[in-house]
Coordinates of N, CA and C and ligand atoms in Angstrom, one line a residue:
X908 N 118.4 57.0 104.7 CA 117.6 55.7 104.6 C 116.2 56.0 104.4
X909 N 115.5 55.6 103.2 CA 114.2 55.6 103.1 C 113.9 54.6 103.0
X910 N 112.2 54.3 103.1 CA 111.5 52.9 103.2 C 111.8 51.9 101.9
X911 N 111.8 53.0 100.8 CA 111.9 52.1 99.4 C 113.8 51.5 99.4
X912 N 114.7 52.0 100.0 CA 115.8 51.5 100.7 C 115.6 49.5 101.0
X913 N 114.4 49.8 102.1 CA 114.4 48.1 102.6 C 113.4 47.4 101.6
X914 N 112.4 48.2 101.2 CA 111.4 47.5 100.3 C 111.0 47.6 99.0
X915 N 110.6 47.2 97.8 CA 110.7 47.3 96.6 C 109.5 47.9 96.5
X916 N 109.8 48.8 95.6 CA 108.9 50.1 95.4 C 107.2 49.7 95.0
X917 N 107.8 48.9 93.9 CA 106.6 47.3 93.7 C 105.5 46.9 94.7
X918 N 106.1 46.1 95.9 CA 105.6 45.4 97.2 C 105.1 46.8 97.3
X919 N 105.8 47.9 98.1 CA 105.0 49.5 98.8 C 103.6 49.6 97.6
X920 N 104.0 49.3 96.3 CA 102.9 50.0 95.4 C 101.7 49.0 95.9
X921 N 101.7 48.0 95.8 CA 100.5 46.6 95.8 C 100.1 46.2 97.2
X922 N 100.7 46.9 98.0 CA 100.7 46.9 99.5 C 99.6 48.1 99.5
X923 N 99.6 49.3 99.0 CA 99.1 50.7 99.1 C 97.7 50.2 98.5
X924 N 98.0 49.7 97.2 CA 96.5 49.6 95.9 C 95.7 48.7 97.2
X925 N 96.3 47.7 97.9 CA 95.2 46.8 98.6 C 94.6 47.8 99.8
X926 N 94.9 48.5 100.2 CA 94.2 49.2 101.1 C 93.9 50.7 100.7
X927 N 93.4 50.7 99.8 CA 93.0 52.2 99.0 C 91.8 52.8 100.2
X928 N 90.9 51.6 100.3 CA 89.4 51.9 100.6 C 89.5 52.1 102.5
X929 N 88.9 53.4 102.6 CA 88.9 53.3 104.0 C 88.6 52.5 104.7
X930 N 88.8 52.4 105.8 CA 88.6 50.8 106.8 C 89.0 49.5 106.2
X931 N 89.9 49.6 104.7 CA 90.0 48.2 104.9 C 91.7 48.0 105.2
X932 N 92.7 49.0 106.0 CA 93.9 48.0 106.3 C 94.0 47.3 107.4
X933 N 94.7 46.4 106.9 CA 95.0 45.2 108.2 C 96.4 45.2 107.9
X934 N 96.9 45.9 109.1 CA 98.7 45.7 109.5 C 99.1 44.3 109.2
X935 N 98.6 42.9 109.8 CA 99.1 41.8 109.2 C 99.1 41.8 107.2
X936 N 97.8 41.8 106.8 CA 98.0 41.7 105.6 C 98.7 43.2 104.7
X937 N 99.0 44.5 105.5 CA 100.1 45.4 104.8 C 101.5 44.9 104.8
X938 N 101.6 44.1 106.0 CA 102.9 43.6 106.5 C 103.4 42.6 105.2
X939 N 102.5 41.6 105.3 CA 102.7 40.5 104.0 C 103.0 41.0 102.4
X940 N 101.9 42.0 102.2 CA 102.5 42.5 100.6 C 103.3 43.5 100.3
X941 N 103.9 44.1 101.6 CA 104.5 45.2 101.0 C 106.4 44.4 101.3
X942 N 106.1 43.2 101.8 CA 107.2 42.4 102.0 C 108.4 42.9 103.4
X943 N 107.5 43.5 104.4 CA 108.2 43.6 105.8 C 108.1 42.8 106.1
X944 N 107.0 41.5 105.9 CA 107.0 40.4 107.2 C 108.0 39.5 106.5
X945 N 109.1 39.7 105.5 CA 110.4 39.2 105.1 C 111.5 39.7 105.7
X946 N 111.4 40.9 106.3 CA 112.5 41.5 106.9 C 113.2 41.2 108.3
X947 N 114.8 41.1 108.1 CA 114.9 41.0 109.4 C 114.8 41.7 110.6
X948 N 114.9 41.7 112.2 CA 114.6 42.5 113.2 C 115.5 43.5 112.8
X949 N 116.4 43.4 112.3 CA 117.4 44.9 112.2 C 116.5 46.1 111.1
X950 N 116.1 45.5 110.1 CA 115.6 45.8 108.7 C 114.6 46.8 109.3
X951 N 113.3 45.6 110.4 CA 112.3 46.0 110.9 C 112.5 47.1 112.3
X952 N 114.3 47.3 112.6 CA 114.3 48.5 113.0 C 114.5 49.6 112.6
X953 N 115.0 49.5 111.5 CA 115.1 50.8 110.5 C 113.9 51.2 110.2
X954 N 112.8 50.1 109.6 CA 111.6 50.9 109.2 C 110.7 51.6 110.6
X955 N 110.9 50.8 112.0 CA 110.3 51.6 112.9 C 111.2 53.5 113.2
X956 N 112.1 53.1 112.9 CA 112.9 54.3 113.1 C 112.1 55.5 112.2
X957 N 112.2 55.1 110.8 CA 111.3 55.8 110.1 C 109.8 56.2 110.1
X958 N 109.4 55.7 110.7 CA 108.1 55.7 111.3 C 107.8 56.8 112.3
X959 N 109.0 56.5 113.0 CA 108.9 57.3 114.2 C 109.6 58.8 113.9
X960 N 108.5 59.3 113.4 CA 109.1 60.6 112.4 C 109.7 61.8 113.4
X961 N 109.4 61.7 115.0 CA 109.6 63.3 115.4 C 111.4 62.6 116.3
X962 N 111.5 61.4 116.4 CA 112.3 60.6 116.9 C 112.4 60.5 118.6
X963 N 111.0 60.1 118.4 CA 110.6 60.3 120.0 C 110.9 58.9 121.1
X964 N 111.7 58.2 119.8 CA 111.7 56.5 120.1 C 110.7 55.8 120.4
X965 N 109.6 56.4 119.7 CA 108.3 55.8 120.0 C 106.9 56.1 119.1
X966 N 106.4 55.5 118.3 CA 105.4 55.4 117.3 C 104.0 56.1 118.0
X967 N 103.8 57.1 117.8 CA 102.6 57.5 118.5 C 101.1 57.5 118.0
X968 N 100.1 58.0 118.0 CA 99.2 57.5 117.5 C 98.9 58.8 116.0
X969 N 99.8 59.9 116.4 CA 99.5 60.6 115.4 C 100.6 60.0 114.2
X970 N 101.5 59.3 114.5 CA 102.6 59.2 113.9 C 102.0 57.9 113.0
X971 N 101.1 56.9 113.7 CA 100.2 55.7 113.0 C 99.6 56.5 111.7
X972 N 98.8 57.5 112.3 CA 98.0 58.0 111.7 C 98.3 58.0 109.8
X973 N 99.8 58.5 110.3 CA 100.0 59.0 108.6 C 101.0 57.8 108.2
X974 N 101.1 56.5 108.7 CA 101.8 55.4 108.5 C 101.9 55.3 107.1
X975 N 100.7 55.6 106.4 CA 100.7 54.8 104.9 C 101.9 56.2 103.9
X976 N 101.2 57.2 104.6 CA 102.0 58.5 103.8 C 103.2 58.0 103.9
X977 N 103.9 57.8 105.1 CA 105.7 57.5 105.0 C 106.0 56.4 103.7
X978 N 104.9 56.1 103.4 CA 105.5 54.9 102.0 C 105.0 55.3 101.0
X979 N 104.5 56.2 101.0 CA 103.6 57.4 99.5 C 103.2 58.3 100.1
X980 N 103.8 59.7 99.8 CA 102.9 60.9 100.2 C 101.6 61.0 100.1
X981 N 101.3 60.3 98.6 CA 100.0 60.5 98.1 C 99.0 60.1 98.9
X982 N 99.3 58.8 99.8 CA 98.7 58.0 100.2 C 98.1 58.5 101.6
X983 N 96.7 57.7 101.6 CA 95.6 58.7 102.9 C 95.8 58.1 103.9
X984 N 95.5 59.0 104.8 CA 95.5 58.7 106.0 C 94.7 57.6 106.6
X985 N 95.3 57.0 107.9 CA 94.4 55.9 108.4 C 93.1 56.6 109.2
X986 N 92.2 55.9 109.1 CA 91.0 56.6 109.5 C 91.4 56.5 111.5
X987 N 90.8 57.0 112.4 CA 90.6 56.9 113.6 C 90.2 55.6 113.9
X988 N 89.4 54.7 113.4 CA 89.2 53.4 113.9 C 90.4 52.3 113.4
X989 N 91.0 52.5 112.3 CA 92.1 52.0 111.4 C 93.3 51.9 112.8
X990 N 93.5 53.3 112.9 CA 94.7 54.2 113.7 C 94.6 53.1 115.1
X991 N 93.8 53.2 116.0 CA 93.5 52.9 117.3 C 93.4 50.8 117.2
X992 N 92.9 50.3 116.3 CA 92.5 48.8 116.0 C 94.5 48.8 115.6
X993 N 95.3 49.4 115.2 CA 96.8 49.1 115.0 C 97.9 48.9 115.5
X994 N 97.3 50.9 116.5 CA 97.9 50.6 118.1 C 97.3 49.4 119.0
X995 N 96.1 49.1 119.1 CA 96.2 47.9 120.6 C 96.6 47.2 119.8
X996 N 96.6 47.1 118.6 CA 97.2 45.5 118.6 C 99.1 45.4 118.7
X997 N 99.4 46.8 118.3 CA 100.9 46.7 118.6 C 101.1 46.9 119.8
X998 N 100.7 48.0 120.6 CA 101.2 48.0 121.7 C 101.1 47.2 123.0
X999 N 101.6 46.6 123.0 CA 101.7 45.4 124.0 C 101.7 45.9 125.2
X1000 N 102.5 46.8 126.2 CA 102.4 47.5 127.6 C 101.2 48.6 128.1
X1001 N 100.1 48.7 126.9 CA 99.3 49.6 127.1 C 99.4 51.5 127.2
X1002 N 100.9 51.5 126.9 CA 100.9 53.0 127.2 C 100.3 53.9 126.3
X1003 N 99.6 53.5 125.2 CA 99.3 54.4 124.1 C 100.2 54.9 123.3
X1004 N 101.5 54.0 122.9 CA 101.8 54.0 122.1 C 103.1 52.9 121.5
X1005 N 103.7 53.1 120.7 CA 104.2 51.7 120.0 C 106.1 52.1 120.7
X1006 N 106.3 51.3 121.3 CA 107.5 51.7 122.2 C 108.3 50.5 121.4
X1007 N 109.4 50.4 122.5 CA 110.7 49.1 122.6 C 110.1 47.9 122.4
X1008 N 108.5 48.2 122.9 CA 108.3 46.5 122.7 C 107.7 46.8 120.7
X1009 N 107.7 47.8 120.6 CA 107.3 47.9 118.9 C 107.5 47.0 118.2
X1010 N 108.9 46.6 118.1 CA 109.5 45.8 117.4 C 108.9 44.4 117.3
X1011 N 109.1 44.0 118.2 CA 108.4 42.5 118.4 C 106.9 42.5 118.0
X1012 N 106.5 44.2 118.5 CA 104.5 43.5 117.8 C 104.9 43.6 116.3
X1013 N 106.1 44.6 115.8 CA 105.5 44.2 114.1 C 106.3 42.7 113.7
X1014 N 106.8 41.9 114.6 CA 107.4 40.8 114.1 C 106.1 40.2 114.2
X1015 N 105.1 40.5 115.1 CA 103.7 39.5 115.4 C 102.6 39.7 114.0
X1016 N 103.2 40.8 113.6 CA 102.8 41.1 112.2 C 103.0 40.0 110.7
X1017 N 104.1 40.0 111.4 CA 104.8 39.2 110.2 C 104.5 37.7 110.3
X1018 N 104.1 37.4 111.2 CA 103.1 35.7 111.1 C 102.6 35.5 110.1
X1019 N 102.2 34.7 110.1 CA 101.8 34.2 108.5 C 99.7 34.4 108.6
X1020 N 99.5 35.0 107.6 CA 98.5 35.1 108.1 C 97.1 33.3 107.5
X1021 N 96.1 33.2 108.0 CA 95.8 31.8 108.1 C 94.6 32.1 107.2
Ligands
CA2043 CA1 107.4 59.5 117.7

């Protein structure tokens, strides 16, 4: 199972081109064009699965880090303020990293943005 599996290679391309420039991703608006925040909770557990590259059942902050690579190798890394502004906003229990409750912050993702 790879990401281009749940998502059109398309959405991942125009999802990536919007956040080329350091500091500008916003998890809400990657969520919207790369077409996760269409996905259902099962969909959006497979892509945390994926994410969760060492299979630690849990998204850590080095694992954020290289978020964008898991959908393009090519693609750069999130900066340290990127990384940290992604985690608090996912992790909901404060442990420092994206756990069980993961799922539910990237459904908070998928809100519609205003
Ligand atoms: Ca992990």
């Amino acid at each position: 199972m790879s990401l281009t599996d749940i998502l059109s290679p398309s959405d991942i391309a125009a999802a990536l081109r919007d956040c080329q420039a350091p500091d500008s991703f916003s998890p809400k608006k990657f969520f919207q064009i790369s077409g996760m925040s269409k996905k259902s909770s099962s969909q959006l557990k497979e892509i945390f699965r994926i994410l969760d590259n060492d299979q630690s059942g849990f998204i850590e902050e080095d694992e954020l880090k290289y978020f964008l690579q898991r959908f393009e190798c090519g693609a750069r890394v999130l900066t340290s303020s990127e990384t940290k502004t992604f985690l608090a906003a996912a992790d909901h229990d404060g442990d420092g990293k994206i756990g069980a409750e993961g799922i539910d912050s990237f459904n908070d993702f998928t809100e519609t943005l205003e």
